[in-house]
Coordinates of C-alpha atoms in Angstrom, one line a residue:
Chain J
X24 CA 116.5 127.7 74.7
X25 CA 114.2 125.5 72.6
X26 CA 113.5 126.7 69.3
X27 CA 110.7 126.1 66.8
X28 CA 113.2 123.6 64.6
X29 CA 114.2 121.4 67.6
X30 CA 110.4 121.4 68.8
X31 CA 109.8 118.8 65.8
X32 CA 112.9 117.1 67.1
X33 CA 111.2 116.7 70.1
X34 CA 108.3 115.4 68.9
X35 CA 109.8 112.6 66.8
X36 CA 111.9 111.5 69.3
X37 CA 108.4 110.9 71.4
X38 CA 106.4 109.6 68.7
X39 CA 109.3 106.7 67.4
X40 CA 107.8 103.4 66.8
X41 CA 109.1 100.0 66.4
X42 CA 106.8 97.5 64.8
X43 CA 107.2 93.9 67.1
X44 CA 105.8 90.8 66.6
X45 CA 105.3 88.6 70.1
X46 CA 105.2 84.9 70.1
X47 CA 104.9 82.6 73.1
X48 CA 107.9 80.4 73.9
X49 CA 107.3 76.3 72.6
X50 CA 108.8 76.0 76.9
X51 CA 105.9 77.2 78.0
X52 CA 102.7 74.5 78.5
X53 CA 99.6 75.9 76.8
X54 CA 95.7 74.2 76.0
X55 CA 96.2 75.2 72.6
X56 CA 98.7 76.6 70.1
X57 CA 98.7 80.8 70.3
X58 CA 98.7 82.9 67.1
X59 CA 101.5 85.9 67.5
X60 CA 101.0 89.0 68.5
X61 CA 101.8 91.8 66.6
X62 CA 102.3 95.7 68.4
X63 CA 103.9 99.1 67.6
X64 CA 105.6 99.6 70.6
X65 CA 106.6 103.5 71.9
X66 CA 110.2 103.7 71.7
X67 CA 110.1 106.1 75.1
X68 CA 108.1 103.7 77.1
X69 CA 108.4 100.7 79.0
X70 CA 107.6 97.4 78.0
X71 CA 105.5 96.7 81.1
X72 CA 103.4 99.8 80.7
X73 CA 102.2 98.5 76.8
X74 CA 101.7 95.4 76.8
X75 CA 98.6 94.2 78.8
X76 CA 96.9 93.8 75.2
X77 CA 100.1 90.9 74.6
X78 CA 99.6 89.6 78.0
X79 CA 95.5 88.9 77.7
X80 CA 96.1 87.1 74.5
X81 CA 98.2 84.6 75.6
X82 CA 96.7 84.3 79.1
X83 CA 93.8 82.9 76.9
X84 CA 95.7 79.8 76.2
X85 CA 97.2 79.2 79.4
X86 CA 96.4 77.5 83.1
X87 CA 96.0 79.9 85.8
X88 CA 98.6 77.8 87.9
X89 CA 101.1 77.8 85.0
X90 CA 101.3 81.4 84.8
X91 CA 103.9 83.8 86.9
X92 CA 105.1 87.1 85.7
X93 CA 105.5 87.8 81.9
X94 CA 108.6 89.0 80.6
X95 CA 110.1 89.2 77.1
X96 CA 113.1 87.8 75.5
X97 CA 114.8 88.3 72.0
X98 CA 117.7 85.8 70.6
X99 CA 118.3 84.6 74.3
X100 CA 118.7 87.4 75.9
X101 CA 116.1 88.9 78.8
X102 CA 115.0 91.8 77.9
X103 CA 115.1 94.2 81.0
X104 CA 111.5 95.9 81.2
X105 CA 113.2 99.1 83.2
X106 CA 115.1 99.9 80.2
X107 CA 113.1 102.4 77.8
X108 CA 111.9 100.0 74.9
X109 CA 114.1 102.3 71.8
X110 CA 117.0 101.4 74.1
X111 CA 116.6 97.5 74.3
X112 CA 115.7 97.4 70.2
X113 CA 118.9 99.4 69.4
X114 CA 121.0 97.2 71.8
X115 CA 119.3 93.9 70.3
X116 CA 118.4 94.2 67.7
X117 CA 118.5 97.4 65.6
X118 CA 120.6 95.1 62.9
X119 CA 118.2 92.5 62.3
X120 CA 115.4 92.2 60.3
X121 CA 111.6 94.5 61.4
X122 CA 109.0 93.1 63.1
X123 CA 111.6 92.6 66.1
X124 CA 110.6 89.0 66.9
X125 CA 110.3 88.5 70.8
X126 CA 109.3 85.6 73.1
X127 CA 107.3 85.9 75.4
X128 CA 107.1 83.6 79.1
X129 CA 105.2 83.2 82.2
X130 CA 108.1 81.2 83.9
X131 CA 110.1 84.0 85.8
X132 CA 113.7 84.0 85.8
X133 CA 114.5 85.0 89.7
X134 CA 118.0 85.9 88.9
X135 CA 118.4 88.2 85.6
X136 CA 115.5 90.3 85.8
X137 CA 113.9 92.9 88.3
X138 CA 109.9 92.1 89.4
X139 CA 107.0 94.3 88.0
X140 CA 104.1 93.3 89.8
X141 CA 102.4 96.9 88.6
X142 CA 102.4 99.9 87.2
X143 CA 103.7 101.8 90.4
X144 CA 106.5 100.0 89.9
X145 CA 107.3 101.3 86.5
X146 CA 106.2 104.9 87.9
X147 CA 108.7 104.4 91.0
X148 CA 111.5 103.5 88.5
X149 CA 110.4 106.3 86.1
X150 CA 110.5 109.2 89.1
X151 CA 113.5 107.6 90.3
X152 CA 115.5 107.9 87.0
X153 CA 114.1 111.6 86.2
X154 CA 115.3 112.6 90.1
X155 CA 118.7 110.7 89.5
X156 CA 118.7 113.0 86.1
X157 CA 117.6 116.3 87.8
X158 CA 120.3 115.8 90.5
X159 CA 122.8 116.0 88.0
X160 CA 121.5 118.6 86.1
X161 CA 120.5 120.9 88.7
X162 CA 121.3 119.1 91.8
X163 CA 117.9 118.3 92.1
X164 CA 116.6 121.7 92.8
X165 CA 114.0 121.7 90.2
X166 CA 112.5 118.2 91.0
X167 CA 112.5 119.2 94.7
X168 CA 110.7 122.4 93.7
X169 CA 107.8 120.7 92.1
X170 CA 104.7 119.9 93.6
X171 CA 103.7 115.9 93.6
X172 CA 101.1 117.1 90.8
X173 CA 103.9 118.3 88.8
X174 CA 105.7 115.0 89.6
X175 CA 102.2 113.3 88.7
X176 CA 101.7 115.1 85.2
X177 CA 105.0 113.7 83.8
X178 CA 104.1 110.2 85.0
X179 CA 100.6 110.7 83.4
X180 CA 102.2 112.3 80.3
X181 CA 104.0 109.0 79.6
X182 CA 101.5 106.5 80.3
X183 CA 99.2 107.9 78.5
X184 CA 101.4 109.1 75.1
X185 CA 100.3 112.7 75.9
X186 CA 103.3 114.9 74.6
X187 CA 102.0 118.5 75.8
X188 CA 101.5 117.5 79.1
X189 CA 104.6 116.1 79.4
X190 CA 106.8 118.8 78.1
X191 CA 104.6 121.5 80.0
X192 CA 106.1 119.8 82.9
X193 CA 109.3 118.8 81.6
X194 CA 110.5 122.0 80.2
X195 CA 111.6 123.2 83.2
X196 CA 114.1 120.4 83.7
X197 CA 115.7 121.3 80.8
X198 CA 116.5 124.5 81.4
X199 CA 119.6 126.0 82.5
X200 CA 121.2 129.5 83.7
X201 CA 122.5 130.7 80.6
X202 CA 125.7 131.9 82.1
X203 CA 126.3 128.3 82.5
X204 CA 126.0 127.3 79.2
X205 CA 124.2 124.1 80.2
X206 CA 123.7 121.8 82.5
X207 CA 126.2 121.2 85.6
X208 CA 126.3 117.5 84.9
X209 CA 124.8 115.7 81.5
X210 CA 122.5 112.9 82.6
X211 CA 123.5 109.6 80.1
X212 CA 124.6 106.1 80.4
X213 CA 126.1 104.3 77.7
X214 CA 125.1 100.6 77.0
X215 CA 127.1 98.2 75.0
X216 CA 126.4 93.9 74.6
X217 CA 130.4 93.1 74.5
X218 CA 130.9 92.4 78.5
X219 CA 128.7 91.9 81.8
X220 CA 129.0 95.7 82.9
X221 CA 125.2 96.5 82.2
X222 CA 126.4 100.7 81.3
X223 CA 129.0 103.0 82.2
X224 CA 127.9 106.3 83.9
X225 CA 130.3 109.0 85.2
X226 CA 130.0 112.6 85.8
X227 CA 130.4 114.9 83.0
X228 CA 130.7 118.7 81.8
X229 CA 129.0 120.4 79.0
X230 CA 131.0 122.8 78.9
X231 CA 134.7 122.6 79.3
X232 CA 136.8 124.8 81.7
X233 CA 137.7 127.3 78.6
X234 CA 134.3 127.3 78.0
X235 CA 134.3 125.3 74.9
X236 CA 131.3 123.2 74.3
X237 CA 132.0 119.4 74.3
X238 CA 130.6 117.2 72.0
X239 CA 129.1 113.4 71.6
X240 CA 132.9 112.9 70.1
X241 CA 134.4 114.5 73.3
X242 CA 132.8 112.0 75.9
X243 CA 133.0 109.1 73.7
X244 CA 136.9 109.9 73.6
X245 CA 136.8 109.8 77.4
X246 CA 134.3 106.7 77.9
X247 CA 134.5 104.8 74.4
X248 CA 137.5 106.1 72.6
X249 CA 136.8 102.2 70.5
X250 CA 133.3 103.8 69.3
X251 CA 135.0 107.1 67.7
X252 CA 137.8 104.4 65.4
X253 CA 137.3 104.9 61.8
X254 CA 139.5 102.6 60.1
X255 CA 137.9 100.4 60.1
X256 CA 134.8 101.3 61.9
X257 CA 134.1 98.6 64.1
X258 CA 131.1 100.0 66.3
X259 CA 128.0 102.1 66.0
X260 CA 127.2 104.7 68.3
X261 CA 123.2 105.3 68.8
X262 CA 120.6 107.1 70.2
X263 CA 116.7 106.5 69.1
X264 CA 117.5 104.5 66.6
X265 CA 120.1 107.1 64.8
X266 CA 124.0 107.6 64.4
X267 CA 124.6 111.8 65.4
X268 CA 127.2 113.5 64.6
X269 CA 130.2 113.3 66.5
X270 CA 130.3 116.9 66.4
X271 CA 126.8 117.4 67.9
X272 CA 127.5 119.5 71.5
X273 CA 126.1 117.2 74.0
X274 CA 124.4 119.7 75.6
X275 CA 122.2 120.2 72.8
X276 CA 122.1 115.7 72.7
X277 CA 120.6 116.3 76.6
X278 CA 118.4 118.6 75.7
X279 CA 116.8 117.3 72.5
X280 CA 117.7 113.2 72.5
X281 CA 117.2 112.0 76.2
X282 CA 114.2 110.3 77.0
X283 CA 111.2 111.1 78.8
X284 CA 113.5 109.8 82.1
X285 CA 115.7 113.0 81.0
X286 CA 118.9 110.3 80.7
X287 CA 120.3 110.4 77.2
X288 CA 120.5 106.4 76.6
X289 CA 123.8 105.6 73.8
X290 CA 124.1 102.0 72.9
X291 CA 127.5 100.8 71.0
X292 CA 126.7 97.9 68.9
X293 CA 129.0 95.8 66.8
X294 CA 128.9 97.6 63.0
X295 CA 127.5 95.4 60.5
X296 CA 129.7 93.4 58.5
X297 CA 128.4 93.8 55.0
Chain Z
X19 CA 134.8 115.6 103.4
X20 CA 137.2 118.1 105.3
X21 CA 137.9 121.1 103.3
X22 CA 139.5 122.7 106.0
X23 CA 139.9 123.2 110.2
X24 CA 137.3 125.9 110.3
X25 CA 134.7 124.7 107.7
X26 CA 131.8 122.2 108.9
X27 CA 132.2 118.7 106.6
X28 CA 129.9 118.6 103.5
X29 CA 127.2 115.5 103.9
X30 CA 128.5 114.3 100.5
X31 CA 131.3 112.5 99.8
X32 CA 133.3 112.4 96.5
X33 CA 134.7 109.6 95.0
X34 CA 138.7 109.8 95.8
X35 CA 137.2 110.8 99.5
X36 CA 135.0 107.3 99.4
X37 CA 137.9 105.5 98.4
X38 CA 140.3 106.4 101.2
X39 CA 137.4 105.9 103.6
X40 CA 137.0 102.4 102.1
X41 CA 140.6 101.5 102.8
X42 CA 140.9 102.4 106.3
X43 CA 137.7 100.6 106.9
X44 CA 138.9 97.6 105.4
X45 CA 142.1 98.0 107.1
X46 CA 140.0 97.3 110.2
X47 CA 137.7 95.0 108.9
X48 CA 140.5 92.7 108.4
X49 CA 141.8 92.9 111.7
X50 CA 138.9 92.0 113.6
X51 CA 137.9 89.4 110.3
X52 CA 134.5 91.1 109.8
X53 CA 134.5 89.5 106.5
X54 CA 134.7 92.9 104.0
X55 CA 136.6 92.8 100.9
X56 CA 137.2 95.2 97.8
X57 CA 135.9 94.0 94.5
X58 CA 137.5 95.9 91.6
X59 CA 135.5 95.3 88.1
X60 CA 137.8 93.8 85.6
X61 CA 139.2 96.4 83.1
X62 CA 138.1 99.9 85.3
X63 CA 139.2 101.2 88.3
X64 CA 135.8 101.0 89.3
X65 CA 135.0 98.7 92.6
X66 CA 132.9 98.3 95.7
X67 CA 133.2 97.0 98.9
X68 CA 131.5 93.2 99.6
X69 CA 130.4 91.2 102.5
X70 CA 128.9 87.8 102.4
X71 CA 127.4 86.2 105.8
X72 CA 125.3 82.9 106.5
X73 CA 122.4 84.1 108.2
X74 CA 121.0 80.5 110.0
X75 CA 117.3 80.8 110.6
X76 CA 114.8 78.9 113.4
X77 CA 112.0 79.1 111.3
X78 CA 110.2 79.5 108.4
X79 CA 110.4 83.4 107.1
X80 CA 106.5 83.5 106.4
X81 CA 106.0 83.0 110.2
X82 CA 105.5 86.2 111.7
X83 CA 105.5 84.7 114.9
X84 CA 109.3 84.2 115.5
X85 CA 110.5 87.5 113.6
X86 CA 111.8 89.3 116.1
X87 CA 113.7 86.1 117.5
X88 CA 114.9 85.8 114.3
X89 CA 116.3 89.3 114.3
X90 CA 118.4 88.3 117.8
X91 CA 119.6 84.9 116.5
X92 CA 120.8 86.8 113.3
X93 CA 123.6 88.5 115.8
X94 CA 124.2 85.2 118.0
X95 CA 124.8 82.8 115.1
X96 CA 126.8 85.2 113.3
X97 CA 129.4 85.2 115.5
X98 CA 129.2 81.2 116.1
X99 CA 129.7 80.6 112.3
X100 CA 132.9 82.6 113.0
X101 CA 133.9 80.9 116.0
X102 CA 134.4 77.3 114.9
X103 CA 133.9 75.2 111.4
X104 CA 132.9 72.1 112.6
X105 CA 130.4 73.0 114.6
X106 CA 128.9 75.5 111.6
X107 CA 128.4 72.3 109.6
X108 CA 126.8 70.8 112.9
X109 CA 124.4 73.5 113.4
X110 CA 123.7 73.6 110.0
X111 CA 122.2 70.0 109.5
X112 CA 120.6 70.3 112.7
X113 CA 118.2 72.7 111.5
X114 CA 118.4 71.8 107.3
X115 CA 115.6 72.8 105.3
X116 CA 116.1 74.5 102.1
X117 CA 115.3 78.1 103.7
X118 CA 116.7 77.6 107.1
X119 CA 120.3 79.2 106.0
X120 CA 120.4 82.6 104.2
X121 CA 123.3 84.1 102.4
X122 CA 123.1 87.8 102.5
X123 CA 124.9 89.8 100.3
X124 CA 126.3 93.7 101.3
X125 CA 127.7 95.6 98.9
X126 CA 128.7 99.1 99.2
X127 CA 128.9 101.1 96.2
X128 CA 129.6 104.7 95.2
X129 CA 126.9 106.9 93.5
X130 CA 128.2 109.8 91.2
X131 CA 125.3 111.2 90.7
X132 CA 124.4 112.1 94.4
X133 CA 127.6 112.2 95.4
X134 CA 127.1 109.7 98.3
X135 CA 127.7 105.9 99.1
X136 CA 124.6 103.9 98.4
X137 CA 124.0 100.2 100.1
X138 CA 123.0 97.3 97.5
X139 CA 122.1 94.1 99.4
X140 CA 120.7 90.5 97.9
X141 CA 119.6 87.6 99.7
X142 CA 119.0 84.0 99.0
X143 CA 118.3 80.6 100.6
X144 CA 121.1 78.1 100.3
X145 CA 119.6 76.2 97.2
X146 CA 120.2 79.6 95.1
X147 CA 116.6 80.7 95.1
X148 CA 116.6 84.5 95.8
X149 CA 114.3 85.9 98.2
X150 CA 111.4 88.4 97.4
X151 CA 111.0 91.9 98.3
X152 CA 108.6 90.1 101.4
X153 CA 110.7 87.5 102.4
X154 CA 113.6 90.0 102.7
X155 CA 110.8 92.8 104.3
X156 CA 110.2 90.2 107.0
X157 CA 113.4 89.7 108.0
X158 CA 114.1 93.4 109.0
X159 CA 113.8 94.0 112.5
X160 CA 110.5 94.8 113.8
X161 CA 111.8 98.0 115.2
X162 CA 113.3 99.5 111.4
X163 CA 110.3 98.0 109.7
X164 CA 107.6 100.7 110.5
X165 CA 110.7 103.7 110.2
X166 CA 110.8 101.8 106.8
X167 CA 107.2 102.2 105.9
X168 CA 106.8 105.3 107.3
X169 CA 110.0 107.3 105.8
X170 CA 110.4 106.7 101.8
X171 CA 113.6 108.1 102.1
X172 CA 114.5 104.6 103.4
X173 CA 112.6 102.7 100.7
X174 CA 113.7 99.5 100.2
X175 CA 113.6 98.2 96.3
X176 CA 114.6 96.5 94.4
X177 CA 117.1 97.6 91.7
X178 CA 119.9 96.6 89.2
X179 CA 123.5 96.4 90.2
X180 CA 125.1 99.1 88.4
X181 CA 128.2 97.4 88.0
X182 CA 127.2 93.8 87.9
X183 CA 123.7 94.4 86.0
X184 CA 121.7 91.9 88.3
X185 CA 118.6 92.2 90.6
X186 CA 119.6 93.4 93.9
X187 CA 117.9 95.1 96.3
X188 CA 118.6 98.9 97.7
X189 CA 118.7 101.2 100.1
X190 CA 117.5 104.5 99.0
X191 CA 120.0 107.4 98.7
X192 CA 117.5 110.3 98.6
X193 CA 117.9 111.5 102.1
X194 CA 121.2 110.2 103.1
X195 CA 122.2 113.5 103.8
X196 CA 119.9 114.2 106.2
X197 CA 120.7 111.9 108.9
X198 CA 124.4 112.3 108.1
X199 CA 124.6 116.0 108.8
X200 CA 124.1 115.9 112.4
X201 CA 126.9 113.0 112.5
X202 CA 129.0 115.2 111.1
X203 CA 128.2 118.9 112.3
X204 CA 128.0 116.9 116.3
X205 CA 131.8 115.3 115.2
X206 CA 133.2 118.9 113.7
X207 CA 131.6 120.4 117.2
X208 CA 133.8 118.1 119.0
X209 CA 136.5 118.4 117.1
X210 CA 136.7 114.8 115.7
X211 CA 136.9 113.7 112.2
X212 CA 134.9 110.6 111.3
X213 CA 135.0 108.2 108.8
X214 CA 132.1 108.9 106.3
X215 CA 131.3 105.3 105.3
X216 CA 131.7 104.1 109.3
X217 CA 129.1 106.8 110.3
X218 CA 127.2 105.8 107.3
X219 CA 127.1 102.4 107.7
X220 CA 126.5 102.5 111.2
X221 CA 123.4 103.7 110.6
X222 CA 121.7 102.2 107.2
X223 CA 123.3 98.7 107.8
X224 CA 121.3 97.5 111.2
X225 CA 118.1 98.7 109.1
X226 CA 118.8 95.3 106.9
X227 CA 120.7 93.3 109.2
X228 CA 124.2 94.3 108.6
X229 CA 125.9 94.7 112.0
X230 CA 128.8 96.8 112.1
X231 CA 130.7 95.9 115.1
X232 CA 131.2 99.3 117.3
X233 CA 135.6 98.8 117.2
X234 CA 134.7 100.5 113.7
X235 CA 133.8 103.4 115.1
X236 CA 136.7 104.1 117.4
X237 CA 139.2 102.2 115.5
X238 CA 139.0 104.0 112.3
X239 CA 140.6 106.9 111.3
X240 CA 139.1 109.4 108.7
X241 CA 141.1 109.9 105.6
X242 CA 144.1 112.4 105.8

């Protein structure tokens, strides 16, 4: 159940901004010099999806022939536009500095990223990851009991930063027979920047056999058991842009914390050395 | 996935069940050099199942004209590649332009979350460049190519590697076990056991060019 108190939690999570400033790369060959681009960019969304305003600025200084697909970058790295924006800052760059600087191209680089001609594209990635969710949670019986409208209104609800219609829609993927105690699978994927593996994703119970309910701590333990070290802490475990609790049932993490994609996205990134 | 003598087989496949089926597969493979191999990832016990084959071309992929030729020769040459070294480097000078020789990719992987194997393929001309989503559209056989269109449970995509994070491109696994269930209720009926990722394969890999020679499908047992 959903109560008034996690409803704000909701909310926040949908409404998280992150204040980026865009600058085209010196690599690329331009008419004139571009003036950045600065954007608060939805933490839920996709990078794709919000920024055509980035793309027609810089368009304005380049040749037609010169330009192929844009894509972003931040300190060398690619940034993957199928992973929800809040994901890539926290992986990247959630220790340095706001406005999170990124470069942008028109050169595309064939071999680290995935094309995104349009917007369909995003939405097929978008139903795909809510399906891959549902079939976990439910095994897919909800999703397969929706109409296309349904499927269409939570598509809509994220393009267009609508949170009502979304959660009209998405409600019903979060529930759960309460004789369950939650879902049959939790729906996550943890990222980390310290080897090529790009997340680790495995089945896993709310809800142990005794009944107990298990916790961000608990599946850390079993995935991560580095992230959960105290002495010294050497990693930071987080989800939009926060550290939970340990203790936090993950149940209550699916329900409240995933993304409008209905994963819950945990990055482990190096602690700070202050 | 037997559960018992009585019960029909589930249409999904769990992960110590894929694994088994994996082995004996490969068991075969390497007898009759089909050119599979197990790929663990370093530091898990996480792995998938590779195949890499030079896939020599007549023409240019754009022409539509020699598709479906292309589609025959894909078999033919196949097979000569195998047969003899020298005469692979031959053939391959005779007909050298940057996209006249194609390195396709197979991998077979295991998805947790719908319980089923799921087939991740790449494809690129021997210079490195990577094909598109067209280029790699034109090359399916004529014959798959409207199923394709037609059936989005056999979209083709392209997607990340989940294990090696790099653009690949996918069968998908929505309705996988729909076409495996009458495999498997037709095999229980007759009181055979199959191979999950033989029956499988048999049928998603000629969609994208990956023959799977028929010895597989007597020669390999199903998992004990």
């Amino acid at each position: 159940m959903i109560m008034a108190d996690d409803k704000d939690v909701l909310r926040d999570v949908w409404f998280g901004r992150i204040p980026a400033c865009f600058t085209l790369s010196p690599e690329e060959t331009t008419e004139r010099e571009a003036e950045p681009y600065y954007l608060l960019l939805p933490r839920v969304s996709y990078l794709t999806l919000v920024t055509d305003k980035v793309k027609k600025h810089f368009l304005k200084v380049m040749k037609a022939e010169d330009v192929e697909e844009m894509w972003f970058e931040h300190e060398g790295t690619a940034l993957k536009w199928h992973y929800p924006i809040g994901v890539l800052f926290d992986l990247h760059a959630s220790n340095s500095a706001l406005p999170w600087n990124i470069t942008v191209y028109f050169k595309f680089p064939e071999q680290d990223l995935l094309h995104c001609p349009t917007n369909s594209v995003i939405e097929a990635h978008f139903m795909s990851c809510i399906k891959e969710a549902d079939a976990l949670k439910h095994k897919g019986q909800v999703i397969n009991d929706m109409q296309k409208k349904d499927h269409k209104q939570l598509w809509m609800g994220l393009q267009n930063d609508k949170f009502d219609q979304f959660w009209a829609m998405n409600r019903k993927l979060m529930e759960y027979p309460t004789e369950e105690g939650g879902f049959r699978y939790i729906p996550f994927r943890i990222y980390q920047t310290m080897s090529d593996r790009p997340f680790i994703q495995t089945l896993f119970r709310p809800v142990s056999s005794e009944g107990q309910a298990l916790t961000l701590g608990d599946l850390l333990k079993e995935l991560f058991p580095a992230a959960i070290e105290d002495e010294p802490k050497k990693f930071q475990v987080m989800i939009h842009g926060i550290e939970p609790l340990l203790e936090t049932p993950i149940q209550w993490l699916s329900e409240h914390l995933s993304h409008p994609d209905n994963f819950l996205h945990i990055s482990i990134i190096p602690a700070p050395s202050d | 996935m037997m559960t018992g003598e009585r019960e029909p087989p589930s249409c999904f496949l769990d992960e110590k069940t894929f694994r088994l089926c994996c082995r004996l597969f490969l068991q075969h493979s390497e007898s009759i050099q089909d050119g599979w191999i197990w790929e663990q990832i370093k530091g898990s016990d996480e792995g998938f199942m590779k195949k890499t084959v030079l896939v020599p071309v007549k023409s240019s992929l754009l022409d539509k004209q020699h598709e479906s030729i292309q589609a025959e020769n894909t078999e033919l040459l196949t097979d000569d590649i195998e047969a003899d070294a020298e005469d692979e480097t031959a053939g391959v000078d005779a007909v050298c332009e940057s996209h006249a020789v194609l390195r396709y990719e197979y991998h077979v992987l295991y998805s947790c979350s719908y319980q089923i194997p799921v087939l991740y393929f790449r494809a690129s001309a021997l210079d490195g460049r990577p094909l598109s989503l067209e280029e790699v559209w034109s090359n399916v056989h004529p014959n798959y190519r409207q199923r394709l269109k037609q059936e989005p449970w056999d979209t083709l995509t392209q997607q990340e590697h989940p294990l090696l994070g790099q653009p690949f491109f996918m069968l998908h696994p929505c309705r996988t076990e729909e076409f495996m269930k009458p495999a498997l209720d037709l095999a229980h009926a007759q009181n055979r056991r199959v191979n999950y990722i033989v029956s499988w394969l048999s049928v998603v890999g000629p969609v994208v060019g990956l023959d799977v020679p028929l010895t597989f499908s007597t020669a390999v047992s199903a998992p004990d």
